[in-house]
mmCIF file of C-alpha atoms in Angstrom:
data_model
loop_
_atom_site.group_PDB
_atom_site.id
_atom_site.type_symbol
_atom_site.label_atom_id
_atom_site.label_comp_id
_atom_site.label_asym_id
_atom_site.label_seq_id
_atom_site.Cartn_x
_atom_site.Cartn_y
_atom_site.Cartn_z
ATOM 1 C CA MET B 31 67.436 -66.498 -119.971
ATOM 2 C CA MET B 32 65.347 -67.468 -116.966
ATOM 3 C CA ARG B 33 66.996 -67.802 -113.575
ATOM 4 C CA GLU B 34 66.550 -70.828 -111.338
ATOM 5 C CA GLU B 35 64.079 -68.959 -109.122
ATOM 6 C CA GLU B 36 61.949 -68.150 -112.155
ATOM 7 C CA TRP B 37 62.021 -71.762 -113.329
ATOM 8 C CA ILE B 38 60.937 -72.892 -109.869
ATOM 9 C CA GLU B 39 58.079 -70.408 -109.737
ATOM 10 C CA ALA B 40 56.945 -71.280 -113.255
ATOM 11 C CA ALA B 41 57.130 -74.996 -112.504
ATOM 12 C CA ARG B 42 55.058 -74.469 -109.361
ATOM 13 C CA GLN B 43 52.399 -73.042 -111.654
ATOM 14 C CA GLY B 44 52.473 -76.211 -113.745
ATOM 15 C CA ASP B 45 54.956 -75.192 -116.452
ATOM 16 C CA GLN B 46 56.491 -78.511 -117.538
ATOM 17 C CA ASP B 47 59.136 -76.829 -119.695
ATOM 18 C CA ALA B 48 60.389 -74.883 -116.686
ATOM 19 C CA PHE B 49 60.545 -78.069 -114.656
ATOM 20 C CA ALA B 50 62.443 -79.747 -117.502
ATOM 21 C CA GLU B 51 65.055 -76.989 -117.170
ATOM 22 C CA LEU B 52 65.366 -77.741 -113.446
ATOM 23 C CA VAL B 53 65.817 -81.421 -114.229
ATOM 24 C CA ARG B 54 68.512 -80.561 -116.770
ATOM 25 C CA LEU B 55 70.232 -78.346 -114.203
ATOM 26 C CA TYR B 56 70.304 -80.930 -111.428
ATOM 27 C CA GLU B 57 70.124 -84.356 -113.053
ATOM 28 C CA LYS B 58 73.885 -84.999 -112.969
ATOM 29 C CA ARG B 59 74.181 -84.101 -109.292
ATOM 30 C CA VAL B 60 71.140 -86.130 -108.332
ATOM 31 C CA PHE B 61 72.323 -89.141 -110.322
ATOM 32 C CA ALA B 62 75.763 -88.844 -108.714
ATOM 33 C CA LEU B 63 74.103 -89.054 -105.302
ATOM 34 C CA THR B 64 71.859 -91.994 -106.174
ATOM 35 C CA THR B 65 74.795 -93.806 -107.781
ATOM 36 C CA ARG B 66 76.705 -93.588 -104.489
ATOM 37 C CA MET B 67 73.719 -94.902 -102.583
ATOM 38 C CA CYS B 68 72.743 -97.718 -104.941
ATOM 39 C CA ARG B 69 74.780 -100.612 -106.289
ATOM 40 C CA ASN B 70 73.919 -100.510 -109.975
ATOM 41 C CA PRO B 71 72.947 -97.891 -112.572
ATOM 42 C CA GLU B 72 69.422 -99.286 -112.890
ATOM 43 C CA ASP B 73 68.659 -98.737 -109.201
ATOM 44 C CA ALA B 74 70.344 -95.336 -109.279
ATOM 45 C CA ALA B 75 68.290 -94.274 -112.295
ATOM 46 C CA GLU B 76 65.086 -95.522 -110.660
ATOM 47 C CA ALA B 77 65.804 -93.587 -107.467
ATOM 48 C CA ALA B 78 66.699 -90.431 -109.416
ATOM 49 C CA GLN B 79 63.523 -90.708 -111.464
ATOM 50 C CA GLU B 80 61.498 -91.189 -108.278
ATOM 51 C CA ALA B 81 63.126 -88.104 -106.763
ATOM 52 C CA PHE B 82 62.257 -85.906 -109.744
ATOM 53 C CA LEU B 83 58.725 -87.303 -109.852
ATOM 54 C CA SER B 84 58.317 -86.484 -106.164
ATOM 55 C CA ALA B 85 59.708 -83.018 -106.835
ATOM 56 C CA TRP B 86 57.198 -82.397 -109.628
ATOM 57 C CA GLN B 87 54.301 -83.650 -107.529
ATOM 58 C CA GLY B 88 55.370 -81.752 -104.426
ATOM 59 C CA LEU B 89 56.714 -78.556 -105.946
ATOM 60 C CA ARG B 90 53.579 -76.623 -105.085
ATOM 61 C CA PHE B 91 54.402 -77.245 -101.421
ATOM 62 C CA PHE B 92 57.997 -76.024 -101.780
ATOM 63 C CA ARG B 93 58.278 -72.765 -99.855
ATOM 64 C CA GLY B 94 61.961 -72.044 -100.248
ATOM 65 C CA GLU B 95 62.761 -72.456 -96.550
ATOM 66 C CA ALA B 96 65.749 -74.514 -97.725
ATOM 67 C CA SER B 97 67.418 -74.190 -101.108
ATOM 68 C CA PHE B 98 65.913 -76.102 -104.004
ATOM 69 C CA SER B 99 69.057 -78.222 -104.287
ATOM 70 C CA THR B 100 68.857 -79.176 -100.589
ATOM 71 C CA TRP B 101 65.205 -80.138 -100.989
ATOM 72 C CA LEU B 102 66.035 -82.189 -104.089
ATOM 73 C CA TYR B 103 68.908 -83.940 -102.289
ATOM 74 C CA ARG B 104 66.465 -84.871 -99.547
ATOM 75 C CA LEU B 105 64.038 -86.397 -102.047
ATOM 76 C CA ALA B 106 66.820 -88.301 -103.817
ATOM 77 C CA SER B 107 68.371 -89.579 -100.612
ATOM 78 C CA ASN B 108 65.010 -90.709 -99.261
ATOM 79 C CA ALA B 109 64.180 -92.381 -102.575
ATOM 80 C CA CYS B 110 67.399 -94.405 -102.299
ATOM 81 C CA VAL B 111 66.688 -95.474 -98.731
ATOM 82 C CA ASP B 112 63.119 -96.432 -99.657
ATOM 83 C CA LEU B 113 64.398 -98.468 -102.594
ATOM 84 C CA LEU B 114 66.995 -100.283 -100.511
ATOM 85 C CA ARG B 115 64.508 -101.043 -97.769
ATOM 86 C CA ARG B 116 61.774 -102.103 -100.158
ATOM 87 C CA GLU B 117 63.948 -104.541 -102.017
ATOM 88 C CA GLY B 118 65.928 -105.644 -98.983
ATOM 89 C CA ARG B 119 69.213 -104.907 -100.714
ATOM 90 C CA HIS B 120 70.921 -102.468 -98.374
ATOM 91 C CA ARG B 121 73.518 -105.131 -97.558
ATOM 92 C CA ALA B 122 74.415 -105.279 -101.239
ATOM 93 C CA ALA B 123 74.584 -101.514 -101.715
ATOM 94 C CA ALA B 124 78.141 -100.426 -102.317
ATOM 95 C CA GLY B 125 79.881 -97.242 -103.430
ATOM 96 C CA ALA B 126 83.135 -95.381 -103.433
ATOM 97 C CA SER B 127 85.275 -95.313 -100.298
ATOM 98 C CA LEU B 128 85.358 -92.489 -97.815
ATOM 99 C CA ASP B 129 87.853 -89.768 -98.507
ATOM 100 C CA ASP B 130 91.507 -90.437 -97.727
ATOM 101 C CA GLU B 131 91.775 -87.901 -94.923
ATOM 102 C CA GLU B 132 88.818 -89.169 -92.962
ATOM 103 C CA MET B 133 89.782 -92.809 -93.434
ATOM 104 C CA LYS B 134 93.486 -92.171 -92.743
ATOM 105 C CA ILE B 135 94.420 -93.846 -96.042
ATOM 106 C CA ASP B 136 97.702 -92.577 -97.459
ATOM 107 C CA ALA B 137 97.641 -90.811 -100.809
ATOM 108 C CA VAL B 138 98.537 -92.922 -103.812
ATOM 109 C CA ASP B 139 102.210 -92.762 -104.781
ATOM 110 C CA PRO B 140 102.999 -91.157 -108.169
ATOM 111 C CA ALA B 141 104.368 -94.498 -109.399
ATOM 112 C CA PRO B 142 102.952 -97.279 -107.193
ATOM 113 C CA SER B 143 104.376 -100.752 -107.469
ATOM 114 C CA PRO B 144 102.180 -103.652 -108.638
ATOM 115 C CA GLN B 145 102.015 -104.807 -105.019
ATOM 116 C CA ASP B 146 100.855 -101.361 -103.889
ATOM 117 C CA VAL B 147 98.197 -101.336 -106.602
ATOM 118 C CA ALA B 148 96.970 -104.768 -105.538
ATOM 119 C CA GLU B 149 96.894 -103.804 -101.868
ATOM 120 C CA ARG B 150 94.993 -100.600 -102.536
ATOM 121 C CA ARG B 151 92.507 -102.440 -104.735
ATOM 122 C CA GLU B 152 91.954 -104.935 -101.938
ATOM 123 C CA LEU B 153 91.517 -102.118 -99.413
ATOM 124 C CA ARG B 154 89.011 -100.349 -101.653
ATOM 125 C CA GLU B 155 87.030 -103.569 -102.037
ATOM 126 C CA GLN B 156 87.041 -104.015 -98.262
ATOM 127 C CA VAL B 157 85.855 -100.438 -97.747
ATOM 128 C CA GLU B 158 83.032 -101.019 -100.206
ATOM 129 C CA ALA B 159 82.111 -104.238 -98.422
ATOM 130 C CA GLY B 160 82.143 -102.385 -95.111
ATOM 131 C CA LEU B 161 79.886 -99.655 -96.461
ATOM 132 C CA ALA B 162 77.571 -102.329 -97.825
ATOM 133 C CA ALA B 163 77.154 -103.716 -94.305
ATOM 134 C CA LEU B 164 75.944 -100.379 -92.921
ATOM 135 C CA SER B 165 72.280 -99.548 -92.544
ATOM 136 C CA PRO B 166 70.796 -97.228 -95.189
ATOM 137 C CA GLU B 167 70.651 -94.434 -92.590
ATOM 138 C CA HIS B 168 74.359 -94.624 -91.770
ATOM 139 C CA ARG B 169 75.361 -95.062 -95.399
ATOM 140 C CA GLN B 170 73.154 -92.100 -96.280
ATOM 141 C CA VAL B 171 74.974 -89.639 -94.018
ATOM 142 C CA LEU B 172 78.428 -90.926 -94.968
ATOM 143 C CA VAL B 173 77.710 -90.530 -98.680
ATOM 144 C CA LEU B 174 76.452 -86.971 -98.184
ATOM 145 C CA ARG B 175 79.396 -86.067 -95.963
ATOM 146 C CA GLU B 176 82.294 -87.811 -97.682
ATOM 147 C CA MET B 177 81.210 -88.067 -101.297
ATOM 148 C CA HIS B 178 79.315 -84.802 -101.690
ATOM 149 C CA GLN B 179 81.217 -82.793 -99.070
ATOM 150 C CA LEU B 180 78.086 -81.440 -97.419
ATOM 151 C CA SER B 181 78.504 -79.772 -94.050
ATOM 152 C CA TYR B 182 76.764 -81.087 -90.945
ATOM 153 C CA ASP B 183 74.254 -78.251 -91.188
ATOM 154 C CA GLU B 184 73.526 -79.029 -94.836
ATOM 155 C CA ILE B 185 73.040 -82.726 -94.081
ATOM 156 C CA SER B 186 70.753 -81.719 -91.234
ATOM 157 C CA GLN B 187 68.608 -79.768 -93.696
ATOM 158 C CA VAL B 188 68.670 -82.480 -96.353
ATOM 159 C CA LEU B 189 67.573 -85.246 -93.988
ATOM 160 C CA SER B 190 65.423 -83.138 -91.647
ATOM 161 C CA LEU B 191 67.516 -84.239 -88.678
ATOM 162 C CA ASP B 192 69.077 -82.201 -85.909
ATOM 163 C CA VAL B 193 72.822 -81.666 -86.204
ATOM 164 C CA GLY B 194 73.505 -83.814 -83.158
ATOM 165 C CA THR B 195 71.820 -86.797 -84.786
ATOM 166 C CA VAL B 196 73.776 -86.232 -87.992
ATOM 167 C CA LYS B 197 77.082 -86.153 -86.113
ATOM 168 C CA SER B 198 76.121 -89.227 -84.118
ATOM 169 C CA ARG B 199 75.234 -91.233 -87.238
ATOM 170 C CA ILE B 200 78.403 -90.205 -89.044
ATOM 171 C CA SER B 201 80.526 -91.059 -86.013
ATOM 172 C CA ARG B 202 78.851 -94.422 -85.565
ATOM 173 C CA GLY B 203 79.061 -95.209 -89.273
ATOM 174 C CA ARG B 204 82.773 -94.416 -89.373
ATOM 175 C CA ARG B 205 83.361 -96.470 -86.238
ATOM 176 C CA GLN B 206 81.534 -99.469 -87.683
ATOM 177 C CA LEU B 207 83.455 -99.152 -90.936
ATOM 178 C CA ARG B 208 86.813 -98.944 -89.156
ATOM 179 C CA LYS B 209 85.885 -101.991 -87.070
ATOM 180 C CA PHE B 210 85.011 -103.914 -90.232
ATOM 181 C CA LEU B 211 88.320 -102.982 -91.851
ATOM 182 C CA LEU B 212 90.344 -103.814 -88.762
ATOM 183 C CA GLU B 213 88.713 -107.230 -88.503
ATOM 184 C CA SER B 214 89.368 -107.856 -92.180
ATOM 185 C CA GLY B 215 93.058 -107.139 -91.606
ATOM 186 C CA ASN B 216 93.140 -104.407 -94.249
ATOM 187 C CA PHE B 217 93.277 -101.288 -92.131
ATOM 188 C CA SER B 218 95.807 -99.710 -89.778
ATOM 189 C CA GLY B 219 94.823 -99.590 -86.140
ATOM 190 C CA ALA B 220 96.132 -96.029 -85.767
ATOM 191 C CA ALA B 221 92.806 -94.359 -86.471
ATOM 192 C CA ALA B 222 90.934 -96.720 -84.187
ATOM 193 C CA SER B 223 93.489 -96.170 -81.416
ATOM 194 C CA LYS B 224 93.016 -92.418 -81.661
ATOM 195 C CA GLU B 225 89.259 -92.890 -81.513
ATOM 196 C CA THR B 226 89.624 -95.059 -78.425
ATOM 197 C CA GLU B 227 91.862 -92.469 -76.781
ATOM 198 C CA LYS B 228 89.280 -89.760 -77.423
ATOM 199 C CA GLU B 229 86.499 -91.865 -75.979
ATOM 200 C CA GLY B 230 88.654 -92.686 -72.988
ATOM 201 C CA CYS B 231 89.116 -89.036 -72.237
ATOM 202 C CA LYS B 232 85.394 -88.405 -71.932
#
């Protein structure tokens, strides 16, 4: 059975079957990323298809300086941003909320009451609305960080940005999202207070 490196090399030489194996290997992960970035399955599928098309067309230029998966993430992420910009729908783009730890949202109780369920549903909807209000660039880094658990260095490689820019965008995106949630009345001010204290200490 061929290894990934062999599939990549064969695909670079024009072997479509080898490239099909790479698509099979990564299609679920790429679609998971585009689904987080785009509002509906149609847009997500279009962005994923665009990413794989770009990969096929540009594979001869792939030199392995970053991993193949990192390069593919970059293509998929950029395809999503291009789609959102082109169709002017970044305000409508919505996805899952940030993880509980980062957003200071308590874990769900084993047996939540109907009121708890309703409140958490409302909070999730508000988080999605807040994410929808972010620019594609800020949503992009938050999805990679919170949904796909990429490190700052990995995001830096995926987006071809320096680590400082990545951290800045994530920080600003989180701040904007917290502000949105606070103004909507669906978020505790504890996290924002801590953020303010940190900034005040600078």
